[in-house]
JSON list of C-alpha atoms in Angstrom, two decimals:
[
{"chain": "A", "resi": 285, "resn": "GLU", "atom": "CA", "xyz": [0.00, 0.00, 0.00]},
{"chain": "A", "resi": 286, "resn": "LEU", "atom": "CA", "xyz": [1.30, 3.39, -0.97]},
{"chain": "A", "resi": 287, "resn": "LYS", "atom": "CA", "xyz": [2.17, 5.70, 1.89]},
{"chain": "A", "resi": 288, "resn": "VAL", "atom": "CA", "xyz": [2.80, 9.40, 1.55]},
{"chain": "A", "resi": 289, "resn": "GLU", "atom": "CA", "xyz": [4.33, 11.16, 4.52]},
{"chain": "A", "resi": 290, "resn": "GLN", "atom": "CA", "xyz": [4.85, 14.84, 5.03]},
{"chain": "A", "resi": 291, "resn": "ASN", "atom": "CA", "xyz": [6.88, 16.63, 7.60]},
{"chain": "A", "resi": 292, "resn": "PRO", "atom": "CA", "xyz": [6.54, 18.71, 9.47]},
{"chain": "A", "resi": 293, "resn": "LEU", "atom": "CA", "xyz": [2.78, 18.48, 10.03]},
{"chain": "A", "resi": 294, "resn": "PHE", "atom": "CA", "xyz": [2.69, 21.87, 11.72]},
{"chain": "A", "resi": 295, "resn": "LEU", "atom": "CA", "xyz": [4.96, 24.76, 10.91]},
{"chain": "A", "resi": 296, "resn": "SER", "atom": "CA", "xyz": [4.93, 28.16, 12.52]},
{"chain": "A", "resi": 297, "resn": "MET", "atom": "CA", "xyz": [7.34, 30.61, 11.04]},
{"chain": "A", "resi": 298, "resn": "GLN", "atom": "CA", "xyz": [8.08, 34.29, 11.02]},
{"chain": "A", "resi": 299, "resn": "GLU", "atom": "CA", "xyz": [7.65, 36.50, 8.03]},
{"chain": "A", "resi": 300, "resn": "GLY", "atom": "CA", "xyz": [10.83, 36.77, 6.01]},
{"chain": "A", "resi": 301, "resn": "LYS", "atom": "CA", "xyz": [12.18, 33.35, 6.97]},
{"chain": "A", "resi": 302, "resn": "ASN", "atom": "CA", "xyz": [12.83, 30.35, 4.77]},
{"chain": "A", "resi": 303, "resn": "TYR", "atom": "CA", "xyz": [11.69, 26.81, 5.32]},
{"chain": "A", "resi": 304, "resn": "THR", "atom": "CA", "xyz": [11.19, 23.48, 3.58]},
{"chain": "A", "resi": 305, "resn": "ILE", "atom": "CA", "xyz": [8.35, 20.97, 3.70]},
{"chain": "A", "resi": 306, "resn": "TYR", "atom": "CA", "xyz": [9.24, 17.37, 2.89]},
{"chain": "A", "resi": 307, "resn": "CYS", "atom": "CA", "xyz": [7.13, 14.72, 1.19]},
{"chain": "A", "resi": 308, "resn": "ASN", "atom": "CA", "xyz": [8.25, 11.08, 1.14]},
{"chain": "A", "resi": 309, "resn": "TYR", "atom": "CA", "xyz": [6.38, 8.35, -0.68]},
{"chain": "A", "resi": 310, "resn": "SER", "atom": "CA", "xyz": [6.78, 4.60, -0.57]},
{"chain": "A", "resi": 311, "resn": "THR", "atom": "CA", "xyz": [6.37, 3.41, -4.14]},
{"chain": "A", "resi": 312, "resn": "THR", "atom": "CA", "xyz": [7.43, 4.38, -7.61]},
{"chain": "A", "resi": 313, "resn": "SER", "atom": "CA", "xyz": [5.60, 7.30, -9.15]},
{"chain": "A", "resi": 314, "resn": "ASP", "atom": "CA", "xyz": [6.61, 9.74, -11.85]},
{"chain": "A", "resi": 315, "resn": "ARG", "atom": "CA", "xyz": [4.05, 12.35, -11.03]},
{"chain": "A", "resi": 316, "resn": "LEU", "atom": "CA", "xyz": [3.60, 14.36, -7.87]},
{"chain": "A", "resi": 317, "resn": "TYR", "atom": "CA", "xyz": [1.35, 17.28, -7.08]},
{"chain": "A", "resi": 318, "resn": "TRP", "atom": "CA", "xyz": [1.46, 20.01, -4.49]},
{"chain": "A", "resi": 319, "resn": "TYR", "atom": "CA", "xyz": [-1.81, 21.60, -3.40]},
{"chain": "A", "resi": 320, "resn": "ARG", "atom": "CA", "xyz": [-2.75, 24.48, -1.17]},
{"chain": "A", "resi": 321, "resn": "GLN", "atom": "CA", "xyz": [-5.90, 24.46, 0.94]},
{"chain": "A", "resi": 322, "resn": "ASP", "atom": "CA", "xyz": [-7.30, 27.40, 2.88]},
{"chain": "A", "resi": 323, "resn": "PRO", "atom": "CA", "xyz": [-9.61, 26.56, 5.80]},
{"chain": "A", "resi": 324, "resn": "GLY", "atom": "CA", "xyz": [-12.90, 25.13, 4.60]},
{"chain": "A", "resi": 325, "resn": "LYS", "atom": "CA", "xyz": [-11.95, 25.64, 0.97]},
{"chain": "A", "resi": 326, "resn": "SER", "atom": "CA", "xyz": [-11.08, 23.42, -1.95]},
{"chain": "A", "resi": 327, "resn": "LEU", "atom": "CA", "xyz": [-7.69, 22.27, -3.13]},
{"chain": "A", "resi": 328, "resn": "GLU", "atom": "CA", "xyz": [-5.73, 24.66, -5.28]},
{"chain": "A", "resi": 329, "resn": "SER", "atom": "CA", "xyz": [-3.13, 23.06, -7.51]},
{"chain": "A", "resi": 330, "resn": "LEU", "atom": "CA", "xyz": [0.30, 24.65, -7.06]},
{"chain": "A", "resi": 331, "resn": "PHE", "atom": "CA", "xyz": [2.73, 22.40, -8.91]},
{"chain": "A", "resi": 332, "resn": "VAL", "atom": "CA", "xyz": [2.81, 19.29, -11.03]},
{"chain": "A", "resi": 333, "resn": "LEU", "atom": "CA", "xyz": [6.20, 17.57, -10.98]},
{"chain": "A", "resi": 334, "resn": "LEU", "atom": "CA", "xyz": [6.60, 15.14, -13.83]},
{"chain": "A", "resi": 335, "resn": "SER", "atom": "CA", "xyz": [10.06, 13.69, -13.79]},
{"chain": "A", "resi": 336, "resn": "ASN", "atom": "CA", "xyz": [13.16, 13.11, -11.76]},
{"chain": "A", "resi": 337, "resn": "GLY", "atom": "CA", "xyz": [14.98, 16.34, -11.06]},
{"chain": "A", "resi": 338, "resn": "ALA", "atom": "CA", "xyz": [11.99, 18.49, -11.92]},
{"chain": "A", "resi": 339, "resn": "VAL", "atom": "CA", "xyz": [12.01, 21.90, -10.27]},
{"chain": "A", "resi": 340, "resn": "LYS", "atom": "CA", "xyz": [9.22, 24.43, -10.49]},
{"chain": "A", "resi": 341, "resn": "GLN", "atom": "CA", "xyz": [8.93, 27.87, -8.97]},
{"chain": "A", "resi": 342, "resn": "GLU", "atom": "CA", "xyz": [6.04, 30.24, -8.49]},
{"chain": "A", "resi": 343, "resn": "GLY", "atom": "CA", "xyz": [6.60, 33.35, -6.46]},
{"chain": "A", "resi": 344, "resn": "ARG", "atom": "CA", "xyz": [7.99, 32.44, -3.05]},
{"chain": "A", "resi": 345, "resn": "LEU", "atom": "CA", "xyz": [7.37, 28.71, -3.50]},
{"chain": "A", "resi": 346, "resn": "MET", "atom": "CA", "xyz": [9.67, 26.24, -5.19]},
{"chain": "A", "resi": 347, "resn": "ALA", "atom": "CA", "xyz": [9.03, 22.52, -5.54]},
{"chain": "A", "resi": 348, "resn": "SER", "atom": "CA", "xyz": [11.39, 19.74, -6.55]},
{"chain": "A", "resi": 349, "resn": "LEU", "atom": "CA", "xyz": [11.16, 16.02, -7.16]},
{"chain": "A", "resi": 350, "resn": "ASP", "atom": "CA", "xyz": [13.70, 13.24, -6.68]},
{"chain": "A", "resi": 351, "resn": "THR", "atom": "CA", "xyz": [12.06, 10.03, -7.89]},
{"chain": "A", "resi": 352, "resn": "LYS", "atom": "CA", "xyz": [15.04, 7.88, -6.94]},
{"chain": "A", "resi": 353, "resn": "ALA", "atom": "CA", "xyz": [14.83, 9.02, -3.33]},
{"chain": "A", "resi": 354, "resn": "ARG", "atom": "CA", "xyz": [11.02, 9.15, -3.54]},
{"chain": "A", "resi": 355, "resn": "LEU", "atom": "CA", "xyz": [11.19, 12.62, -2.09]},
{"chain": "A", "resi": 356, "resn": "SER", "atom": "CA", "xyz": [9.69, 15.96, -2.99]},
{"chain": "A", "resi": 357, "resn": "THR", "atom": "CA", "xyz": [10.31, 19.26, -1.28]},
{"chain": "A", "resi": 358, "resn": "LEU", "atom": "CA", "xyz": [8.37, 22.50, -1.14]},
{"chain": "A", "resi": 359, "resn": "HIS", "atom": "CA", "xyz": [10.65, 25.37, -0.27]},
{"chain": "A", "resi": 360, "resn": "ILE", "atom": "CA", "xyz": [9.29, 28.64, 1.04]},
{"chain": "A", "resi": 361, "resn": "THR", "atom": "CA", "xyz": [11.42, 31.73, 0.58]},
{"chain": "A", "resi": 362, "resn": "ALA", "atom": "CA", "xyz": [10.93, 34.89, 2.64]},
{"chain": "A", "resi": 363, "resn": "ALA", "atom": "CA", "xyz": [7.53, 33.83, 3.92]},
{"chain": "A", "resi": 364, "resn": "VAL", "atom": "CA", "xyz": [4.63, 36.27, 4.03]},
{"chain": "A", "resi": 365, "resn": "HIS", "atom": "CA", "xyz": [1.37, 36.01, 5.95]},
{"chain": "A", "resi": 366, "resn": "ASP", "atom": "CA", "xyz": [-0.61, 35.24, 2.77]},
{"chain": "A", "resi": 367, "resn": "LEU", "atom": "CA", "xyz": [1.17, 31.90, 2.53]},
{"chain": "A", "resi": 368, "resn": "SER", "atom": "CA", "xyz": [-0.56, 30.68, 5.69]},
{"chain": "A", "resi": 369, "resn": "ALA", "atom": "CA", "xyz": [-2.54, 27.59, 4.63]},
{"chain": "A", "resi": 370, "resn": "THR", "atom": "CA", "xyz": [-2.33, 23.81, 4.63]},
{"chain": "A", "resi": 371, "resn": "TYR", "atom": "CA", "xyz": [-0.12, 22.28, 1.96]},
{"chain": "A", "resi": 372, "resn": "PHE", "atom": "CA", "xyz": [-0.59, 18.77, 0.64]},
{"chain": "A", "resi": 373, "resn": "CYS", "atom": "CA", "xyz": [1.54, 16.64, -1.58]},
{"chain": "A", "resi": 374, "resn": "ALA", "atom": "CA", "xyz": [-0.17, 13.89, -3.56]},
{"chain": "A", "resi": 375, "resn": "VAL", "atom": "CA", "xyz": [1.19, 11.01, -5.59]},
{"chain": "A", "resi": 376, "resn": "VAL", "atom": "CA", "xyz": [-0.55, 9.52, -8.61]},
{"chain": "A", "resi": 377, "resn": "THR", "atom": "CA", "xyz": [-0.89, 5.76, -8.57]},
{"chain": "A", "resi": 378, "resn": "SER", "atom": "CA", "xyz": [-2.76, 3.10, -10.49]},
{"chain": "A", "resi": 379, "resn": "GLY", "atom": "CA", "xyz": [-6.10, 4.11, -11.88]},
{"chain": "A", "resi": 380, "resn": "SER", "atom": "CA", "xyz": [-4.93, 7.72, -11.72]},
{"chain": "A", "resi": 381, "resn": "ARG", "atom": "CA", "xyz": [-6.10, 8.05, -8.13]},
{"chain": "A", "resi": 382, "resn": "LEU", "atom": "CA", "xyz": [-4.33, 10.52, -5.89]},
{"chain": "A", "resi": 383, "resn": "THR", "atom": "CA", "xyz": [-2.86, 9.46, -2.57]},
{"chain": "A", "resi": 384, "resn": "PHE", "atom": "CA", "xyz": [-2.35, 12.43, -0.30]},
{"chain": "A", "resi": 385, "resn": "GLY", "atom": "CA", "xyz": [0.06, 13.17, 2.47]},
{"chain": "A", "resi": 386, "resn": "GLU", "atom": "CA", "xyz": [-1.24, 14.25, 5.88]},
{"chain": "A", "resi": 387, "resn": "GLY", "atom": "CA", "xyz": [-0.83, 17.92, 5.05]},
{"chain": "A", "resi": 388, "resn": "THR", "atom": "CA", "xyz": [1.42, 20.58, 6.56]},
{"chain": "A", "resi": 389, "resn": "GLN", "atom": "CA", "xyz": [-0.38, 23.39, 8.35]},
{"chain": "A", "resi": 390, "resn": "LEU", "atom": "CA", "xyz": [1.70, 26.51, 7.81]},
{"chain": "A", "resi": 391, "resn": "THR", "atom": "CA", "xyz": [1.24, 29.63, 9.90]},
{"chain": "A", "resi": 392, "resn": "VAL", "atom": "CA", "xyz": [3.29, 32.69, 9.04]},
{"chain": "A", "resi": 393, "resn": "ASN", "atom": "CA", "xyz": [3.47, 35.19, 11.88]},
{"chain": "A", "resi": 394, "resn": "PRO", "atom": "CA", "xyz": [4.19, 38.90, 11.43]},
{"chain": "B", "resi": 250, "resn": "ASP", "atom": "CA", "xyz": [-12.82, 28.47, -10.27]},
{"chain": "B", "resi": 251, "resn": "SER", "atom": "CA", "xyz": [-11.96, 24.96, -11.48]},
{"chain": "B", "resi": 252, "resn": "GLY", "atom": "CA", "xyz": [-15.15, 24.48, -13.49]},
{"chain": "B", "resi": 253, "resn": "VAL", "atom": "CA", "xyz": [-16.24, 21.57, -11.29]},
{"chain": "B", "resi": 254, "resn": "THR", "atom": "CA", "xyz": [-19.47, 22.24, -9.41]},
{"chain": "B", "resi": 255, "resn": "GLN", "atom": "CA", "xyz": [-20.80, 20.49, -6.35]},
{"chain": "B", "resi": 256, "resn": "THR", "atom": "CA", "xyz": [-24.14, 20.78, -4.59]},
{"chain": "B", "resi": 257, "resn": "PRO", "atom": "CA", "xyz": [-25.10, 21.33, -1.90]},
{"chain": "B", "resi": 258, "resn": "LYS", "atom": "CA", "xyz": [-22.30, 23.30, -0.24]},
{"chain": "B", "resi": 259, "resn": "HIS", "atom": "CA", "xyz": [-23.45, 22.33, 3.22]},
{"chain": "B", "resi": 260, "resn": "LEU", "atom": "CA", "xyz": [-25.59, 19.50, 4.48]},
{"chain": "B", "resi": 261, "resn": "ILE", "atom": "CA", "xyz": [-26.69, 18.87, 8.03]},
{"chain": "B", "resi": 262, "resn": "THR", "atom": "CA", "xyz": [-28.51, 15.67, 8.82]},
{"chain": "B", "resi": 263, "resn": "ALA", "atom": "CA", "xyz": [-29.06, 13.12, 11.55]},
{"chain": "B", "resi": 264, "resn": "THR", "atom": "CA", "xyz": [-27.60, 9.70, 12.18]},
{"chain": "B", "resi": 265, "resn": "GLY", "atom": "CA", "xyz": [-29.28, 6.94, 10.24]},
{"chain": "B", "resi": 266, "resn": "GLN", "atom": "CA", "xyz": [-30.33, 9.19, 7.41]},
{"chain": "B", "resi": 267, "resn": "ARG", "atom": "CA", "xyz": [-29.41, 9.05, 3.73]},
{"chain": "B", "resi": 268, "resn": "VAL", "atom": "CA", "xyz": [-28.05, 11.90, 1.61]},
{"chain": "B", "resi": 269, "resn": "THR", "atom": "CA", "xyz": [-27.02, 12.46, -1.98]},
{"chain": "B", "resi": 270, "resn": "LEU", "atom": "CA", "xyz": [-24.14, 14.67, -3.04]},
{"chain": "B", "resi": 271, "resn": "ARG", "atom": "CA", "xyz": [-23.99, 15.88, -6.61]},
{"chain": "B", "resi": 272, "resn": "CYS", "atom": "CA", "xyz": [-21.05, 16.75, -8.84]},
{"chain": "B", "resi": 273, "resn": "SER", "atom": "CA", "xyz": [-20.87, 18.20, -12.35]},
{"chain": "B", "resi": 274, "resn": "PRO", "atom": "CA", "xyz": [-17.46, 17.81, -13.99]},
{"chain": "B", "resi": 275, "resn": "ARG", "atom": "CA", "xyz": [-15.69, 20.35, -16.15]},
{"chain": "B", "resi": 276, "resn": "SER", "atom": "CA", "xyz": [-16.94, 20.55, -19.69]},
{"chain": "B", "resi": 277, "resn": "GLY", "atom": "CA", "xyz": [-15.25, 17.80, -21.69]},
{"chain": "B", "resi": 278, "resn": "ASP", "atom": "CA", "xyz": [-14.06, 15.78, -18.71]},
{"chain": "B", "resi": 279, "resn": "LEU", "atom": "CA", "xyz": [-15.14, 12.15, -18.69]},
{"chain": "B", "resi": 280, "resn": "SER", "atom": "CA", "xyz": [-13.63, 11.04, -15.37]},
{"chain": "B", "resi": 281, "resn": "VAL", "atom": "CA", "xyz": [-15.06, 11.86, -11.97]},
{"chain": "B", "resi": 282, "resn": "TYR", "atom": "CA", "xyz": [-13.38, 11.11, -8.65]},
{"chain": "B", "resi": 283, "resn": "TRP", "atom": "CA", "xyz": [-14.75, 11.35, -5.14]},
{"chain": "B", "resi": 284, "resn": "TYR", "atom": "CA", "xyz": [-12.56, 12.09, -2.12]},
{"chain": "B", "resi": 285, "resn": "GLN", "atom": "CA", "xyz": [-13.36, 12.40, 1.55]},
{"chain": "B", "resi": 286, "resn": "GLN", "atom": "CA", "xyz": [-11.52, 14.74, 3.89]},
{"chain": "B", "resi": 287, "resn": "SER", "atom": "CA", "xyz": [-11.96, 14.15, 7.61]},
{"chain": "B", "resi": 288, "resn": "LEU", "atom": "CA", "xyz": [-9.94, 14.93, 10.70]},
{"chain": "B", "resi": 289, "resn": "ASP", "atom": "CA", "xyz": [-9.43, 11.23, 11.41]},
{"chain": "B", "resi": 290, "resn": "GLN", "atom": "CA", "xyz": [-8.62, 9.91, 7.95]},
{"chain": "B", "resi": 291, "resn": "GLY", "atom": "CA", "xyz": [-7.21, 12.93, 6.16]},
{"chain": "B", "resi": 292, "resn": "LEU", "atom": "CA", "xyz": [-7.84, 13.15, 2.44]},
{"chain": "B", "resi": 293, "resn": "GLN", "atom": "CA", "xyz": [-8.67, 9.79, 0.93]},
{"chain": "B", "resi": 294, "resn": "PHE", "atom": "CA", "xyz": [-9.83, 8.52, -2.42]},
{"chain": "B", "resi": 295, "resn": "LEU", "atom": "CA", "xyz": [-13.26, 6.91, -2.47]},
{"chain": "B", "resi": 296, "resn": "ILE", "atom": "CA", "xyz": [-14.19, 6.00, -6.03]},
{"chain": "B", "resi": 297, "resn": "GLN", "atom": "CA", "xyz": [-13.66, 6.88, -9.68]},
{"chain": "B", "resi": 298, "resn": "TYR", "atom": "CA", "xyz": [-16.01, 6.77, -12.66]},
{"chain": "B", "resi": 299, "resn": "TYR", "atom": "CA", "xyz": [-15.13, 7.12, -16.30]},
{"chain": "B", "resi": 300, "resn": "ASN", "atom": "CA", "xyz": [-17.81, 7.75, -18.90]},
{"chain": "B", "resi": 301, "resn": "GLY", "atom": "CA", "xyz": [-20.47, 6.13, -16.78]},
{"chain": "B", "resi": 302, "resn": "GLU", "atom": "CA", "xyz": [-18.51, 3.12, -15.60]},
{"chain": "B", "resi": 303, "resn": "GLU", "atom": "CA", "xyz": [-16.80, 2.47, -12.30]},
{"chain": "B", "resi": 304, "resn": "ARG", "atom": "CA", "xyz": [-13.03, 2.45, -12.79]},
{"chain": "B", "resi": 305, "resn": "ALA", "atom": "CA", "xyz": [-11.44, 2.28, -9.37]},
{"chain": "B", "resi": 306, "resn": "LYS", "atom": "CA", "xyz": [-12.46, 1.89, -5.78]},
{"chain": "B", "resi": 307, "resn": "GLY", "atom": "CA", "xyz": [-10.65, 3.14, -2.73]},
{"chain": "B", "resi": 308, "resn": "ASN", "atom": "CA", "xyz": [-11.62, 3.17, 0.92]},
{"chain": "B", "resi": 309, "resn": "ILE", "atom": "CA", "xyz": [-15.33, 3.48, 0.28]},
{"chain": "B", "resi": 310, "resn": "LEU", "atom": "CA", "xyz": [-17.69, 2.05, 2.84]},
{"chain": "B", "resi": 311, "resn": "GLU", "atom": "CA", "xyz": [-20.40, -0.38, 1.79]},
{"chain": "B", "resi": 312, "resn": "ARG", "atom": "CA", "xyz": [-22.97, 2.16, 3.02]},
{"chain": "B", "resi": 313, "resn": "PHE", "atom": "CA", "xyz": [-21.72, 4.52, 0.33]},
{"chain": "B", "resi": 314, "resn": "SER", "atom": "CA", "xyz": [-22.38, 4.21, -3.37]},
{"chain": "B", "resi": 315, "resn": "ALA", "atom": "CA", "xyz": [-21.90, 6.34, -6.42]},
{"chain": "B", "resi": 316, "resn": "GLN", "atom": "CA", "xyz": [-22.88, 6.53, -10.04]},
{"chain": "B", "resi": 317, "resn": "GLN", "atom": "CA", "xyz": [-22.17, 8.60, -13.11]},
{"chain": "B", "resi": 318, "resn": "PHE", "atom": "CA", "xyz": [-25.02, 9.46, -15.41]},
{"chain": "B", "resi": 319, "resn": "PRO", "atom": "CA", "xyz": [-25.11, 9.76, -19.22]},
{"chain": "B", "resi": 320, "resn": "ASP", "atom": "CA", "xyz": [-24.72, 13.53, -18.96]},
{"chain": "B", "resi": 321, "resn": "LEU", "atom": "CA", "xyz": [-21.53, 12.77, -16.94]},
{"chain": "B", "resi": 322, "resn": "HIS", "atom": "CA", "xyz": [-22.65, 14.28, -13.67]},
{"chain": "B", "resi": 323, "resn": "SER", "atom": "CA", "xyz": [-22.07, 12.05, -10.69]},
{"chain": "B", "resi": 324, "resn": "GLU", "atom": "CA", "xyz": [-23.84, 11.43, -7.42]},
{"chain": "B", "resi": 325, "resn": "LEU", "atom": "CA", "xyz": [-22.43, 10.03, -4.18]},
{"chain": "B", "resi": 326, "resn": "ASN", "atom": "CA", "xyz": [-25.04, 8.39, -1.98]},
{"chain": "B", "resi": 327, "resn": "LEU", "atom": "CA", "xyz": [-24.34, 8.02, 1.71]},
{"chain": "B", "resi": 328, "resn": "SER", "atom": "CA", "xyz": [-26.75, 5.93, 3.77]},
{"chain": "B", "resi": 329, "resn": "SER", "atom": "CA", "xyz": [-27.20, 4.87, 7.40]},
{"chain": "B", "resi": 330, "resn": "LEU", "atom": "CA", "xyz": [-25.14, 7.88, 8.30]},
{"chain": "B", "resi": 331, "resn": "GLU", "atom": "CA", "xyz": [-22.94, 7.83, 11.37]},
{"chain": "B", "resi": 332, "resn": "LEU", "atom": "CA", "xyz": [-21.28, 10.64, 13.27]},
{"chain": "B", "resi": 333, "resn": "GLY", "atom": "CA", "xyz": [-17.95, 9.62, 11.79]},
{"chain": "B", "resi": 334, "resn": "ASP", "atom": "CA", "xyz": [-19.20, 10.32, 8.27]},
{"chain": "B", "resi": 335, "resn": "SER", "atom": "CA", "xyz": [-19.04, 14.03, 8.97]},
{"chain": "B", "resi": 336, "resn": "ALA", "atom": "CA", "xyz": [-16.46, 15.32, 6.53]},
{"chain": "B", "resi": 337, "resn": "LEU", "atom": "CA", "xyz": [-15.76, 17.46, 3.52]},
{"chain": "B", "resi": 338, "resn": "TYR", "atom": "CA", "xyz": [-16.50, 15.54, 0.33]},
{"chain": "B", "resi": 339, "resn": "PHE", "atom": "CA", "xyz": [-14.69, 16.62, -2.81]},
{"chain": "B", "resi": 340, "resn": "CYS", "atom": "CA", "xyz": [-15.38, 15.75, -6.37]},
{"chain": "B", "resi": 341, "resn": "ALA", "atom": "CA", "xyz": [-12.66, 16.07, -8.98]},
{"chain": "B", "resi": 342, "resn": "SER", "atom": "CA", "xyz": [-12.72, 15.60, -12.71]},
{"chain": "B", "resi": 343, "resn": "SER", "atom": "CA", "xyz": [-10.21, 14.92, -15.45]},
{"chain": "B", "resi": 344, "resn": "VAL", "atom": "CA", "xyz": [-10.26, 14.43, -19.17]},
{"chain": "B", "resi": 345, "resn": "GLY", "atom": "CA", "xyz": [-9.45, 10.74, -19.04]},
{"chain": "B", "resi": 346, "resn": "THR", "atom": "CA", "xyz": [-8.05, 8.02, -16.87]},
{"chain": "B", "resi": 347, "resn": "LEU", "atom": "CA", "xyz": [-4.39, 8.27, -17.67]},
{"chain": "B", "resi": 348, "resn": "LEU", "atom": "CA", "xyz": [-1.80, 9.04, -15.02]},
{"chain": "B", "resi": 349, "resn": "TYR", "atom": "CA", "xyz": [-0.95, 12.38, -16.61]},
{"chain": "B", "resi": 350, "resn": "ASN", "atom": "CA", "xyz": [-4.53, 13.62, -16.69]},
{"chain": "B", "resi": 351, "resn": "GLU", "atom": "CA", "xyz": [-4.62, 16.32, -14.05]},
{"chain": "B", "resi": 352, "resn": "GLN", "atom": "CA", "xyz": [-7.58, 16.33, -11.69]},
{"chain": "B", "resi": 353, "resn": "PHE", "atom": "CA", "xyz": [-9.48, 19.53, -10.98]},
{"chain": "B", "resi": 354, "resn": "PHE", "atom": "CA", "xyz": [-11.27, 19.80, -7.68]},
{"chain": "B", "resi": 355, "resn": "GLY", "atom": "CA", "xyz": [-14.71, 21.16, -6.93]},
{"chain": "B", "resi": 356, "resn": "PRO", "atom": "CA", "xyz": [-15.51, 23.38, -3.94]},
{"chain": "B", "resi": 357, "resn": "GLY", "atom": "CA", "xyz": [-16.66, 20.45, -1.82]},
{"chain": "B", "resi": 358, "resn": "THR", "atom": "CA", "xyz": [-19.76, 19.56, 0.18]},
{"chain": "B", "resi": 359, "resn": "ARG", "atom": "CA", "xyz": [-19.47, 19.80, 3.93]},
{"chain": "B", "resi": 360, "resn": "LEU", "atom": "CA", "xyz": [-21.54, 17.07, 5.57]},
{"chain": "B", "resi": 361, "resn": "THR", "atom": "CA", "xyz": [-22.39, 17.32, 9.25]},
{"chain": "B", "resi": 362, "resn": "VAL", "atom": "CA", "xyz": [-24.07, 14.34, 10.88]},
{"chain": "B", "resi": 363, "resn": "LEU", "atom": "CA", "xyz": [-25.68, 15.10, 14.24]}
]
């Protein structure tokens, strides 16, 4: 059974600081997604990582994928309050279903 | 706005009751997926339909069932509801069933079972 693990699960950081969220998964997959979710809202797609070594950046967020290590990272640069949300990674498996990590609840404090 | 619509937005009901959640996929999408998000279980895949046929099943309880109609909208039926069924239910759609077909999520239906 595929397992997707994120850490940390809770992250409180100050504005202007950098941090990284990690996503480990237990089986081979060539496609990984990062989503953002605001409280009570839907999932907003941030990044689709398609191959080993893929790196994508949007604003203060950068995501990377290492399929050999089965590891993806979401790096936050110079955090701002608007980035406060829960971030999920999800791995595509058979039947195109998504298996999600537990989510990382990020709080950025002024 | 993803183009996926779900109704109702909120649903409050009692234990033992039955409810139906509805999802309309994006125009042109043939696949519909249902996911449940709860505090206990996190986000988990329930079931997938493609062009009217069931394609994959996840951790869906026997009390739950789904179908996809000829117009491609889908309904998730939850019966004999229990307190633990309270959750946010998401529908997602994609063009096809291939691994590279990105899924687009609807706004969700929040179910509260009292």
